[in-house]
Coordinates of C-alpha atoms and ligand atoms in Angstrom, one line a residue:
Chain A
M1 CA 123.7 113.7 135.7
T2 CA 120.7 111.6 136.1
E3 CA 118.9 109.3 133.6
Q4 CA 116.8 111.8 132.5
N5 CA 119.3 112.4 130.0
S6 CA 117.2 112.6 126.7
R7 CA 119.4 114.9 124.8
G8 CA 122.4 112.7 124.9
S9 CA 125.4 114.9 124.2
G10 CA 123.7 118.0 124.4
P11 CA 125.2 121.3 126.0
K12 CA 125.5 120.9 129.7
S13 CA 122.9 122.6 131.7
I14 CA 123.4 125.4 134.4
G15 CA 124.0 122.5 136.9
F16 CA 124.1 124.5 140.1
L17 CA 121.8 122.0 141.4
T18 CA 122.8 118.3 142.0
G19 CA 120.2 116.4 140.1
D20 CA 119.9 118.5 137.1
T21 CA 118.5 117.3 134.0
D22 CA 120.7 117.4 130.9
D23 CA 117.7 117.7 128.3
G24 CA 116.8 121.6 128.3
R25 CA 114.4 121.6 131.3
N26 CA 117.0 122.2 134.0
I27 CA 115.0 120.3 136.4
D28 CA 116.5 119.1 139.7
T29 CA 115.2 115.6 140.1
T30 CA 116.4 115.0 143.6
L31 CA 113.8 117.9 144.3
G32 CA 111.0 117.6 141.7
T33 CA 109.3 114.9 139.7
L34 CA 108.9 115.1 135.9
S35 CA 105.2 115.3 135.8
G36 CA 104.4 118.5 134.0
E37 CA 102.2 118.8 131.0
A38 CA 105.1 118.4 128.8
A39 CA 107.3 116.5 130.6
S40 CA 107.1 113.6 128.0
Q41 CA 107.8 115.8 125.1
A42 CA 110.9 114.5 123.6
T43 CA 113.6 117.3 123.1
L44 CA 115.6 118.1 120.2
A45 CA 118.8 116.3 119.9
T46 CA 120.1 119.0 117.7
K47 CA 118.9 122.4 117.7
H48 CA 117.8 123.4 114.4
D49 CA 119.2 126.4 112.6
V50 CA 117.4 129.5 113.0
V51 CA 117.1 131.7 110.0
L52 CA 118.1 135.2 111.1
H53 CA 116.3 138.0 109.0
S54 CA 117.9 140.6 111.2
K55 CA 121.3 141.3 110.4
A56 CA 120.4 145.1 109.6
F57 CA 116.8 146.1 109.1
P58 CA 116.4 148.6 106.1
Y59 CA 113.4 149.9 108.0
V60 CA 111.7 149.5 111.3
P61 CA 109.9 146.2 110.5
S62 CA 106.6 146.8 112.2
S63 CA 105.1 150.1 111.9
Q64 CA 101.6 151.9 111.5
S65 CA 103.3 154.1 108.9
Q66 CA 104.0 150.8 106.8
A67 CA 101.4 150.1 104.1
S68 CA 101.9 146.5 104.8
P69 CA 103.3 145.7 108.3
S70 CA 104.7 142.5 109.5
Y71 CA 106.3 141.3 112.2
Y72 CA 110.2 141.2 111.5
N73 CA 108.8 139.4 108.2
Q74 CA 108.5 136.2 110.6
P75 CA 105.8 133.8 109.1
L76 CA 102.3 134.2 110.7
L77 CA 101.4 130.4 110.0
K78 CA 103.4 127.1 110.6
Q79 CA 104.4 125.5 107.7
P80 CA 102.5 122.2 106.8
V81 CA 104.8 119.7 108.3
W82 CA 103.8 117.1 105.6
I83 CA 106.6 115.6 103.6
W84 CA 107.1 114.3 100.0
S85 CA 104.9 111.2 100.8
I86 CA 101.6 113.2 101.1
P87 CA 101.9 114.6 97.4
A88 CA 103.0 111.1 96.2
Y89 CA 99.8 109.8 98.0
F90 CA 97.6 112.1 96.4
Y91 CA 99.2 111.0 93.2
V92 CA 98.9 107.3 93.9
G93 CA 95.4 107.6 95.6
G94 CA 94.0 109.4 92.4
V95 CA 95.3 106.6 90.0
A96 CA 94.0 103.9 92.4
G97 CA 90.5 105.8 93.1
V98 CA 89.8 106.9 89.5
G99 CA 91.2 103.8 87.9
A100 CA 88.7 101.9 90.2
T101 CA 85.9 104.1 88.9
L102 CA 86.7 103.7 85.2
G103 CA 87.1 99.8 86.0
A104 CA 83.4 99.9 87.5
A105 CA 82.2 101.8 84.5
A106 CA 83.6 99.0 82.2
Q107 CA 82.3 96.5 84.6
L108 CA 78.9 97.7 84.3
M109 CA 78.7 98.7 80.7
A110 CA 80.9 96.0 79.0
P111 CA 81.3 93.3 81.5
K112 CA 82.5 90.8 78.7
S113 CA 84.4 92.8 76.1
M114 CA 86.5 94.9 78.6
R115 CA 87.1 92.1 81.1
S116 CA 90.6 92.2 81.4
L117 CA 90.6 96.1 81.9
V118 CA 88.0 95.5 84.9
I119 CA 90.4 92.9 86.4
R120 CA 93.4 95.2 86.3
S121 CA 91.8 98.1 87.8
R122 CA 90.9 95.9 90.6
W123 CA 94.6 95.2 91.2
V124 CA 95.6 98.7 90.5
A125 CA 93.2 99.9 93.0
I126 CA 94.2 97.1 96.0
I127 CA 97.9 97.7 95.3
G128 CA 97.3 101.6 95.2
G129 CA 95.5 101.3 98.3
V130 CA 98.2 99.6 100.3
I131 CA 100.9 101.6 98.9
S132 CA 98.8 104.9 99.9
S133 CA 98.3 103.8 103.5
G134 CA 102.0 103.2 103.8
L135 CA 102.8 106.6 102.3
L136 CA 100.1 107.9 105.0
I137 CA 101.8 106.1 108.0
H138 CA 105.4 107.0 106.8
D139 CA 104.4 110.7 107.3
L140 CA 103.0 110.4 110.6
G141 CA 105.0 111.8 113.8
R142 CA 104.2 108.5 115.7
P143 CA 103.7 105.9 113.0
A144 CA 102.9 103.2 115.7
R145 CA 99.8 105.1 116.0
F146 CA 98.3 104.9 112.7
L147 CA 95.2 102.9 114.0
N148 CA 94.1 106.2 116.0
M149 CA 93.1 107.5 112.6
L150 CA 90.0 105.1 112.9
R151 CA 89.3 106.3 116.8
V152 CA 86.6 108.7 116.0
F153 CA 84.3 109.5 113.1
R154 CA 84.8 113.1 112.8
V155 CA 82.8 114.7 109.8
S156 CA 84.4 118.1 110.5
S157 CA 87.8 116.8 109.6
P158 CA 88.5 115.9 106.0
M159 CA 91.7 113.7 107.2
S160 CA 89.0 111.5 109.3
M161 CA 86.6 111.3 106.5
G162 CA 89.7 110.5 104.3
S163 CA 90.9 107.8 106.6
W164 CA 87.4 106.1 106.6
I165 CA 87.2 106.4 102.7
L166 CA 90.6 105.0 102.4
S167 CA 89.9 102.2 104.5
A168 CA 86.5 101.4 102.7
F169 CA 88.2 101.7 99.3
S170 CA 90.8 99.2 100.2
S171 CA 88.5 96.6 101.5
A172 CA 86.3 96.8 98.6
A173 CA 89.1 96.6 96.1
G174 CA 90.6 93.9 97.9
A175 CA 87.3 91.9 98.0
A176 CA 86.9 92.7 94.3
A177 CA 90.4 91.6 93.3
L178 CA 90.4 88.4 95.1
A179 CA 86.7 87.4 94.3
P180 CA 87.5 85.7 90.9
F181 CA 89.9 83.2 92.8
G182 CA 86.8 82.3 95.0
P183 CA 84.0 79.9 94.6
K184 CA 81.1 80.6 92.1
L185 CA 78.7 81.9 94.9
L186 CA 80.9 84.6 95.9
Q187 CA 81.3 86.1 92.5
P188 CA 78.2 88.4 92.7
L189 CA 79.6 89.9 95.8
G190 CA 82.8 90.4 93.9
E191 CA 80.9 92.4 91.3
A192 CA 79.3 94.3 93.9
A193 CA 82.4 95.1 95.6
G194 CA 83.9 96.3 92.4
V195 CA 81.1 99.1 92.0
L196 CA 81.8 100.0 95.7
A197 CA 85.3 100.4 94.9
G198 CA 84.4 102.5 92.1
L199 CA 82.4 104.9 94.2
F200 CA 84.6 105.0 97.2
G201 CA 87.6 105.7 94.4
L202 CA 85.8 109.0 93.6
G203 CA 86.0 110.0 97.4
L204 CA 89.5 108.8 97.8
S205 CA 90.6 111.1 94.6
G206 CA 88.6 114.0 95.6
Y207 CA 88.7 114.3 99.4
T208 CA 92.5 115.3 99.1
G209 CA 91.3 118.5 97.4
V210 CA 89.0 119.2 100.3
L211 CA 91.8 118.3 102.9
I212 CA 94.0 120.9 101.5
S213 CA 91.2 123.5 101.2
Q214 CA 90.4 123.1 104.7
T215 CA 93.7 124.7 105.9
A216 CA 94.7 128.3 107.0
V217 CA 97.5 128.1 104.1
P218 CA 96.5 131.0 101.9
V219 CA 97.0 129.6 98.5
W220 CA 95.1 126.2 99.4
Q221 CA 92.2 127.9 100.9
E222 CA 92.0 130.9 98.3
S223 CA 91.3 127.7 95.7
Y224 CA 88.9 126.0 97.9
R225 CA 86.3 125.7 95.1
T226 CA 88.9 124.2 92.4
N227 CA 90.9 122.1 94.5
P228 CA 88.9 119.0 94.6
I229 CA 87.9 119.4 90.8
L230 CA 91.4 119.7 89.8
F231 CA 92.6 116.7 92.0
L232 CA 89.7 114.3 90.4
A233 CA 90.5 115.5 87.0
S234 CA 94.3 114.9 87.7
G235 CA 93.2 111.6 89.2
A236 CA 91.4 110.7 85.9
A237 CA 94.3 111.8 83.5
A238 CA 96.8 109.9 85.8
A239 CA 94.6 106.6 86.0
G240 CA 94.0 106.7 82.1
S241 CA 97.8 107.3 81.7
F242 CA 98.6 104.5 83.9
F243 CA 96.4 102.1 82.1
E244 CA 97.9 103.0 78.9
F245 CA 100.9 101.2 79.8
F246 CA 99.0 97.9 79.8
R247 CA 98.3 95.7 77.0
L248 CA 94.7 95.9 76.4
N249 CA 92.4 94.7 73.6
A250 CA 91.2 97.5 71.0
R251 CA 88.1 98.3 72.8
E252 CA 89.8 98.7 76.0
S253 CA 92.7 100.9 74.9
H254 CA 90.4 103.1 72.8
A255 CA 88.2 103.6 76.1
V256 CA 91.4 104.3 78.2
E257 CA 92.8 106.7 75.6
R258 CA 89.6 108.6 75.4
F259 CA 89.4 108.7 79.3
A260 CA 92.9 110.0 79.3
L261 CA 92.6 112.7 77.0
M262 CA 89.2 114.0 78.4
G263 CA 91.0 113.7 81.9
K264 CA 94.0 116.0 80.6
F265 CA 91.5 118.5 79.1
L266 CA 89.7 118.8 82.5
E267 CA 92.9 118.7 84.3
F268 CA 94.4 121.6 82.3
A269 CA 91.1 123.7 82.4
A270 CA 91.1 123.2 86.4
L271 CA 94.5 124.1 86.2
L272 CA 94.0 127.6 84.7
V273 CA 90.8 128.2 87.0
L274 CA 92.6 127.4 90.0
Q275 CA 95.4 129.7 89.2
A276 CA 92.7 132.7 88.3
E277 CA 91.3 132.3 91.6
A278 CA 94.5 132.5 93.3
R279 CA 95.4 135.6 91.5
R280 CA 92.6 137.7 93.1
V281 CA 95.2 138.3 95.7
S282 CA 98.3 138.7 94.0
R283 CA 100.5 137.8 96.8
V284 CA 98.7 134.6 97.2
A285 CA 99.3 133.5 93.7
R286 CA 102.8 134.1 94.0
P287 CA 104.1 130.5 94.9
L288 CA 102.3 129.2 91.6
E289 CA 104.6 131.8 89.5
E290 CA 107.8 132.0 91.5
G291 CA 110.2 129.5 92.9
F292 CA 110.3 125.7 93.0
S293 CA 106.5 125.3 93.0
G294 CA 106.0 128.1 90.4
F295 CA 108.6 125.8 88.3
L296 CA 106.6 122.5 89.0
W297 CA 103.4 124.1 88.3
R298 CA 104.8 125.5 84.8
A299 CA 106.2 121.8 84.1
A300 CA 102.6 120.6 84.9
K301 CA 101.3 122.9 82.3
L302 CA 103.7 121.8 79.5
A303 CA 103.5 118.1 80.3
I304 CA 99.8 118.1 79.9
I305 CA 99.9 120.3 76.7
A306 CA 102.7 117.6 75.3
G307 CA 100.5 114.8 76.3
I308 CA 97.4 116.1 74.6
A309 CA 99.6 116.8 71.6
V310 CA 100.9 113.2 71.4
S311 CA 97.3 111.8 72.1
V312 CA 95.7 113.3 69.2
L313 CA 98.5 112.4 66.7
P314 CA 96.9 110.1 64.2
G315 CA 97.8 106.4 64.1
K316 CA 97.9 103.6 66.8
S317 CA 101.0 102.3 68.1
R318 CA 102.6 100.8 71.3
A319 CA 105.0 103.7 71.4
K320 CA 102.6 106.3 71.4
S321 CA 100.5 104.7 74.0
V322 CA 103.6 104.8 76.3
V323 CA 104.9 108.1 75.6
S324 CA 101.3 109.3 76.2
G325 CA 101.3 107.4 79.5
V326 CA 104.6 108.6 80.7
L327 CA 103.7 112.5 79.7
G328 CA 100.1 112.1 81.7
S329 CA 101.6 110.5 84.8
A330 CA 104.5 113.1 84.7
A331 CA 102.0 116.0 84.5
S332 CA 99.9 114.5 87.4
L333 CA 103.0 114.2 89.7
F334 CA 103.8 117.7 88.6
V335 CA 100.3 119.0 89.8
R336 CA 100.4 117.2 92.9
F337 CA 104.0 118.2 94.2
G338 CA 103.3 121.9 92.6
V339 CA 100.3 122.3 94.6
F340 CA 102.1 121.1 97.7
Y341 CA 105.2 123.1 97.6
A342 CA 103.2 126.2 96.8
G343 CA 101.3 125.5 99.8
K344 CA 104.4 125.5 101.9
A345 CA 105.8 128.7 100.3
S346 CA 102.4 130.4 100.8
A347 CA 102.3 129.5 104.6
R348 CA 106.0 131.1 104.8
D349 CA 104.8 134.6 103.5
P350 CA 102.8 136.3 106.4
R351 CA 102.0 138.9 104.0
A352 CA 99.8 136.5 101.8
S353 CA 97.6 136.0 104.6
F354 CA 97.3 139.6 105.7
E355 CA 96.4 140.8 102.1
Q356 CA 94.3 137.4 101.6
Q357 CA 91.9 138.8 104.8
R358 CA 92.2 142.4 104.2
Q359 CA 90.8 142.2 100.8
L360 CA 88.5 139.4 101.6
S361 CA 86.8 141.3 104.5
G362 CA 85.3 143.8 101.9
R363 CA 84.3 141.0 99.4
P364 CA 81.2 139.1 99.7
R365 CA 81.4 135.4 100.1
Chain B
M1 CA 81.7 127.6 132.2
A2 CA 84.6 129.0 130.0
N3 CA 87.7 130.4 131.1
G4 CA 90.4 132.3 129.2
F5 CA 92.9 135.1 129.4
F6 CA 92.4 138.8 128.8
T7 CA 95.9 140.0 127.4
D8 CA 96.3 143.8 128.1
T9 CA 99.3 144.6 126.1
T10 CA 99.4 148.2 127.3
L11 CA 100.4 146.8 130.5
C12 CA 103.1 144.6 129.4
I13 CA 106.6 145.5 130.4
G14 CA 108.2 142.6 128.5
C15 CA 109.8 140.9 131.4
K16 CA 109.0 137.2 130.0
A17 CA 108.1 136.1 133.5
C18 CA 105.3 134.5 131.4
E19 CA 107.5 132.8 129.3
V20 CA 109.7 131.6 131.9
A21 CA 106.7 130.5 134.2
C22 CA 105.1 128.5 131.5
K23 CA 108.4 126.5 130.7
Q24 CA 108.9 125.8 134.4
W25 CA 105.4 124.7 135.3
N26 CA 104.9 122.5 132.0
Q27 CA 108.4 121.4 132.2
L28 CA 109.0 122.5 128.6
P29 CA 112.5 122.0 127.3
D30 CA 114.5 125.2 126.3
D31 CA 114.6 126.1 122.6
G32 CA 118.3 126.8 122.4
Y33 CA 119.7 130.0 123.0
H34 CA 119.3 132.5 119.9
F35 CA 120.2 136.1 119.3
T36 CA 117.9 137.4 116.7
G37 CA 118.3 141.1 116.7
M38 CA 114.7 141.3 116.6
S39 CA 114.5 143.7 119.4
Y40 CA 114.3 142.0 122.8
D41 CA 112.5 139.3 121.2
N42 CA 114.6 136.1 121.0
T43 CA 111.9 133.5 121.3
M44 CA 110.5 134.6 117.8
A45 CA 107.4 132.5 117.7
L46 CA 105.0 130.2 119.5
G47 CA 105.8 126.6 118.9
S48 CA 105.9 122.9 120.3
S49 CA 107.8 123.9 123.2
T50 CA 107.2 127.6 123.7
W51 CA 103.7 128.4 124.7
R52 CA 103.8 131.7 125.5
H53 CA 105.9 134.3 123.4
V54 CA 106.5 138.0 124.0
S55 CA 106.8 140.1 120.8
F56 CA 108.7 143.4 120.9
I57 CA 107.7 146.2 118.4
E58 CA 110.0 149.2 118.0
R59 CA 107.4 151.7 116.4
P60 CA 108.2 155.0 114.9
A61 CA 105.0 156.5 116.1
P62 CA 103.7 157.6 119.7
I63 CA 101.1 156.2 122.0
G64 CA 98.2 158.2 122.1
D65 CA 99.0 162.0 122.6
A66 CA 101.7 161.3 124.8
D67 CA 104.9 162.9 124.3
T68 CA 107.3 160.0 123.5
G69 CA 109.8 161.4 121.2
G70 CA 107.9 160.0 118.2
L71 CA 108.7 156.6 119.3
A72 CA 106.9 153.6 121.2
W73 CA 107.9 150.4 122.2
L74 CA 105.1 147.8 121.9
M75 CA 105.1 144.6 123.8
A76 CA 102.7 141.7 123.7
S77 CA 102.6 138.3 125.2
D78 CA 101.1 135.7 122.7
V79 CA 99.5 132.5 123.3
C80 CA 97.2 130.0 121.9
K81 CA 93.7 131.6 121.6
H82 CA 91.5 128.6 122.6
C83 CA 89.3 129.7 119.7
A84 CA 85.6 129.2 120.2
R85 CA 85.8 127.5 116.7
A86 CA 89.1 126.1 116.8
G87 CA 90.7 125.0 113.2
C88 CA 93.1 122.6 115.3
L89 CA 90.3 120.8 116.8
E90 CA 88.0 120.7 114.0
N91 CA 90.7 119.2 111.8
C92 CA 92.1 116.6 114.1
P93 CA 91.1 113.1 112.8
T94 CA 92.1 111.2 115.9
G95 CA 90.0 113.2 118.4
A96 CA 93.2 114.0 120.4
I97 CA 92.4 117.5 120.6
I98 CA 89.4 118.4 123.0
R99 CA 87.1 120.8 124.5
T100 CA 87.8 120.9 128.2
E101 CA 85.3 121.5 131.1
F102 CA 87.1 125.0 131.3
G103 CA 86.2 125.8 127.6
S104 CA 89.9 125.5 126.6
V105 CA 91.3 123.6 123.8
Y106 CA 93.4 120.6 124.9
V107 CA 95.8 118.3 122.9
Q108 CA 96.1 114.6 124.6
P109 CA 99.6 113.5 124.3
D110 CA 98.6 109.7 124.5
V111 CA 96.2 110.0 121.6
C112 CA 97.8 112.4 119.0
N113 CA 99.5 110.4 116.1
G114 CA 101.3 113.4 114.7
C115 CA 99.5 113.7 111.5
G116 CA 100.1 117.3 111.5
Y117 CA 96.7 118.3 110.3
C118 CA 96.1 120.6 113.2
V119 CA 99.3 122.7 112.3
S120 CA 97.7 123.6 109.0
G121 CA 94.3 124.4 110.4
C122 CA 95.4 126.9 113.0
P123 CA 95.0 130.4 111.5
F124 CA 97.2 131.8 114.1
G125 CA 100.4 129.5 113.7
V126 CA 100.0 128.4 117.3
I127 CA 100.2 124.7 117.3
D128 CA 103.3 122.8 116.0
R129 CA 104.5 119.3 115.7
N130 CA 107.8 118.7 117.7
H131 CA 110.0 116.8 115.3
E132 CA 111.8 115.0 117.7
D133 CA 108.6 113.8 119.8
G134 CA 106.4 113.4 116.7
R135 CA 103.3 114.7 118.5
A136 CA 101.6 118.1 118.3
W137 CA 102.0 120.5 121.3
K138 CA 100.6 123.8 122.3
C139 CA 99.2 125.8 125.3
T140 CA 97.0 123.7 127.8
L141 CA 95.7 126.9 129.3
C142 CA 97.3 124.9 132.5
Y143 CA 94.7 122.3 132.5
D144 CA 96.4 120.6 135.3
R145 CA 96.4 123.7 137.5
Q146 CA 92.8 124.6 136.6
K147 CA 91.8 121.2 137.8
D148 CA 93.3 122.0 141.2
G149 CA 91.7 125.3 141.2
M150 CA 94.7 127.3 140.3
Q151 CA 95.3 130.0 137.7
P152 CA 97.9 129.4 134.8
A153 CA 101.2 129.8 135.5
C154 CA 101.7 132.6 133.0
A155 CA 98.8 134.5 134.6
K156 CA 100.3 134.1 138.1
A157 CA 103.7 135.1 137.3
C158 CA 102.7 138.4 135.3
P159 CA 103.9 141.1 137.5
T160 CA 101.7 143.9 135.9
A161 CA 98.4 142.1 135.2
S162 CA 99.2 142.3 131.5
I163 CA 98.0 138.6 131.6
Q164 CA 94.5 138.2 133.4
F165 CA 92.8 135.1 133.9
G166 CA 89.1 134.3 134.6
E167 CA 85.6 133.6 133.6
I168 CA 85.4 134.8 129.9
N169 CA 82.3 137.0 130.4
D170 CA 83.8 138.6 133.3
L171 CA 86.8 139.2 131.4
R172 CA 85.2 140.8 128.4
H173 CA 83.6 143.3 131.1
R174 CA 86.9 144.2 132.7
A175 CA 88.3 144.8 129.0
R176 CA 85.6 147.0 127.7
E177 CA 86.3 149.1 131.0
R178 CA 90.0 149.1 130.2
V179 CA 89.4 150.2 126.6
D180 CA 87.1 153.2 127.7
K181 CA 89.6 154.3 130.3
L182 CA 92.4 154.3 127.9
H183 CA 90.4 156.2 125.5
E184 CA 89.6 158.7 128.1
L185 CA 93.3 158.8 128.6
G186 CA 94.0 159.9 125.1
V187 CA 94.9 156.4 123.9
K188 CA 92.3 156.5 121.3
E189 CA 93.9 153.7 119.2
A190 CA 93.2 151.1 121.8
Y191 CA 90.9 148.3 120.8
L192 CA 90.1 144.5 121.6
Y193 CA 91.1 141.9 119.4
G194 CA 88.9 138.8 119.0
E195 CA 86.9 139.3 122.2
D196 CA 83.7 137.9 121.1
A197 CA 81.8 136.4 118.1
A198 CA 80.5 139.6 116.9
S199 CA 84.2 141.0 116.7
Q200 CA 85.8 138.1 115.1
P201 CA 83.0 136.0 113.2
G202 CA 85.6 134.0 111.7
T203 CA 86.5 132.2 114.9
E204 CA 83.3 133.0 116.8
G205 CA 85.7 134.7 119.4
L206 CA 88.6 133.7 121.1
N207 CA 89.0 132.6 124.9
A208 CA 92.3 134.5 125.0
F209 CA 91.8 137.8 123.4
F210 CA 93.8 140.8 123.6
L211 CA 93.9 144.6 123.8
L212 CA 96.2 145.9 121.0
L213 CA 97.5 149.5 120.0
D214 CA 97.9 149.0 116.3
K215 CA 97.0 146.7 113.4
P216 CA 96.9 143.2 114.2
E217 CA 99.6 142.5 111.6
V218 CA 102.1 144.3 113.4
Y219 CA 101.7 141.7 116.4
N220 CA 101.8 139.0 113.9
L221 CA 98.2 138.4 114.3
P222 CA 95.7 137.9 111.3
P223 CA 93.6 140.5 110.8
H224 CA 90.3 138.5 109.8
P225 CA 91.0 134.9 110.9
E226 CA 88.5 132.5 109.9
V227 CA 88.2 128.6 111.0
P228 CA 89.2 126.7 107.9
T229 CA 85.9 124.4 108.2
H230 CA 84.1 126.9 106.4
K231 CA 86.2 126.7 103.3
G232 CA 86.2 122.7 103.8
K233 CA 82.5 122.6 103.7
K234 CA 82.0 124.4 100.4
S235 CA 84.9 122.3 99.2
W236 CA 83.0 119.0 99.4
I237 CA 80.3 120.6 97.3
S238 CA 82.9 120.8 94.4
A239 CA 84.2 117.5 95.2
G240 CA 80.7 116.1 94.8
L241 CA 80.3 117.7 91.5
A242 CA 83.6 116.8 90.1
A243 CA 82.7 113.3 91.2
I244 CA 79.6 113.0 89.2
G245 CA 81.6 114.9 86.1
V246 CA 84.2 112.1 86.3
T247 CA 81.9 109.5 86.6
A248 CA 80.2 110.7 83.4
L249 CA 83.6 110.7 81.6
A250 CA 84.1 107.1 82.8
F251 CA 80.9 105.9 81.5
A252 CA 81.1 107.9 78.1
S253 CA 84.9 106.5 77.6
V254 CA 83.7 102.9 78.1
M255 CA 80.9 103.5 75.6
L256 CA 83.0 105.1 72.9
G257 CA 85.5 102.4 73.4
N258 CA 82.9 99.6 73.1
S259 CA 81.7 101.2 70.0
A260 CA 85.1 100.9 68.3
R261 CA 85.7 98.2 65.7
E262 CA 87.6 95.5 66.6
Ligands
SF4_1 S1 94.8 129.6 118.2 FE1 95.2 127.8 117.0 S2 95.9 126.2 118.4 FE2 94.9 127.7 119.6 S3 92.8 126.9 119.7 FE3 92.8 128.4 118.0 S4 93.2 127.1 116.3 FE4 93.8 126.0 118.0
SF4_2 S1 99.0 115.9 114.9 FE1 97.9 115.0 116.6 S2 96.5 116.4 117.4 FE2 97.4 117.2 115.5 S3 95.6 116.8 114.2 FE3 97.0 114.9 114.0 S4 96.4 113.7 115.7 FE4 95.2 115.3 116.1

C-alpha cells in the first residue's frame, strides 16, 4: 500500500495491482498519477448507511399507469445540508438585527429618556453579530475558508448579500457600541453608526427569509412571499421579548412591551398566511402538519398565543415581563427550527416537488 | 460556443460504462457497494462522488406498439444538466461556481467553502456536499478533457451512442431528427426534455438534455423545474415591505412608550 491511504482502515481494495490506492479509487500509483478533477476529494471514512426502501415493492414503482409516479420513492432533491446552527443563526440574527432597529428608533425619537435601551440594543447587536458569524462558520464544510464569502458581490445570491449585510451590520453595531468610550469628537459618528446598524439590522433579519425562498425546496419556495415577513415579524417579537429580560425604566419597558406584543401579533398572522400559502399544494404543506417539524410548528403557535395572553394581563411586574420574554423567545425559536426542519422533510418527498410543479404549470404566476 | 450532452434513453442498454468511465477518469472514490433491490440500479442517485447515474425502470407498459409482453425496461443515464440558468451557480456566494468557456457549469474546488447553498439551489438534486471533504462536487463536463480537445469520458465510453457530446445546436438538431424517426417507427411517446428555453422556460434550457419515453417523474426528473432565483427576486420585495412595517412598529412603540407616565 502507498501513502495514498486516506480511508484509513477501510476495506482493502481489489489489490491485483502493486501500487493500488486504498481509498476507494483503486488507482495503481506506480502507473498513474492522482491528478483527476476529483483526485483531491476526501473519501468517506465510514460508508453511510443507505436507506433501502426496497425489501418488497407492493407495486411497480414507476409507471405511466400510476397517477403519481416516482422513482422508487427516492428523493428528487438533495436535502439541505445545513445543521442546527443555521436556524439558531436565524434567531440570533433576528434578535440582534431588529433589536438594533428598535434601538435606532429610540435613539432618534427619545435620545434622553431611553438612553439605556439605546446602549443595550447596541451591545445586543454587536454580540449577536459575533455569535451569528460563529454559527455560520460552524456550518461551513471548510470553515477555514469563511473569508471567501466576501470574495465576490453576487446580487443573484441571497447568501452573498447576507454575508455583506452581516459584515456591514457588525461593523456599524461595533462602532456604535464602542463610541461612548471614545473622545467627544467621535460621538456624532457613533450616533450615525447606531442608525446604520438599525438599517442593516432590517436587512439581517429579513434576508434569511429570502435565502430559504431561493431554493428548490418545495415548502420554502411555495411561501416565498411570506418567508421574509415571517422572519422579520419573528425577529421583532424575539427582540422585544429579549429586551423584556432587562431592567429598564418605565418608558423603555412600556415601549419594549408594545413592540414585543405587536411583533407577536404580526408573527402569528404571518404564520397562518404561510401555512395557507403552502396548503395550495397539499403535499407541500405536509411537513408543517406532520412529524417533528409539524410538532415545532404547533409549538410555535401555542407559544405565541400564550405569550400574547400573558402580555395582555393587567398589571406590571418583573415576573410578568420575564414570563412573556421566555414565551416570546421560545416561540421565535420554534418558528425558526420549525421552518428549517419542514424544509428538510419537504426536500425528502419527491412528490411534493412533482405535485407543486404539475399544479403550478396551470396556475398563472 | 456551448457544448453539452444529448442523452438518448432509447439507446441505453444499462451497461453503466458511463458511470465507470466517469469514476475512473475523474478519480472519484467508490460509494461503497450496496444492493438496493431497485432493479439493476445500485447507484441510486447522483452525488458528490457519483457524476453519472443510470436509472432502471421496470414498467408494466409496452414501448410504442411493439409487442413486449406488456412490459418495458427503461434505462437512462442521468447527469448534471449544466442549465442555462443554473440554480447552483446563481446561489453560490463565493464565486466558486463558474460558467466555463465551453458553456458548462464548473465548481472550483480551491474556492468552494462548503456553505451548501448550491445543494438547495439545484432543482434536479444533482450537486452535493461531500461530508468528509466539506466541499460541493458535481459533473464538470470533463473540463480537463475538453481543454485538451477531447470529449467527456462518459460519451467516449458509451457503446450505443446513448450519450452524445457536441455543440448544443448541433445536438438539438440531431435530437429532433431522432424524435421524428422514433415517431415514424411507432414510438409516439418519445419526446425531448429540456432541449431549449421554449420547452423548459424555468431553466431556459439544459445543456445536457434527454430523450424520454415516459413522464419525467418516472425518471426522477422534475416536470417543470425553475431556477430558484425567480422566487428569490420576488421574495426581496416582501422583505422590503416587511422592513418598512417593522420600522413603523419600532417608531410607534417608542412613541407610545415615551408618552407613558413615569
Ligand atoms: S443540474 Fe443542478 S448542479 Fe447541474 S447546473 Fe443545473 S442547477 Fe447546477
Ligand atoms: S458549497 Fe461551495 S460551490 Fe456550493 S454555494 Fe457554497 S461556496 Fe459555492
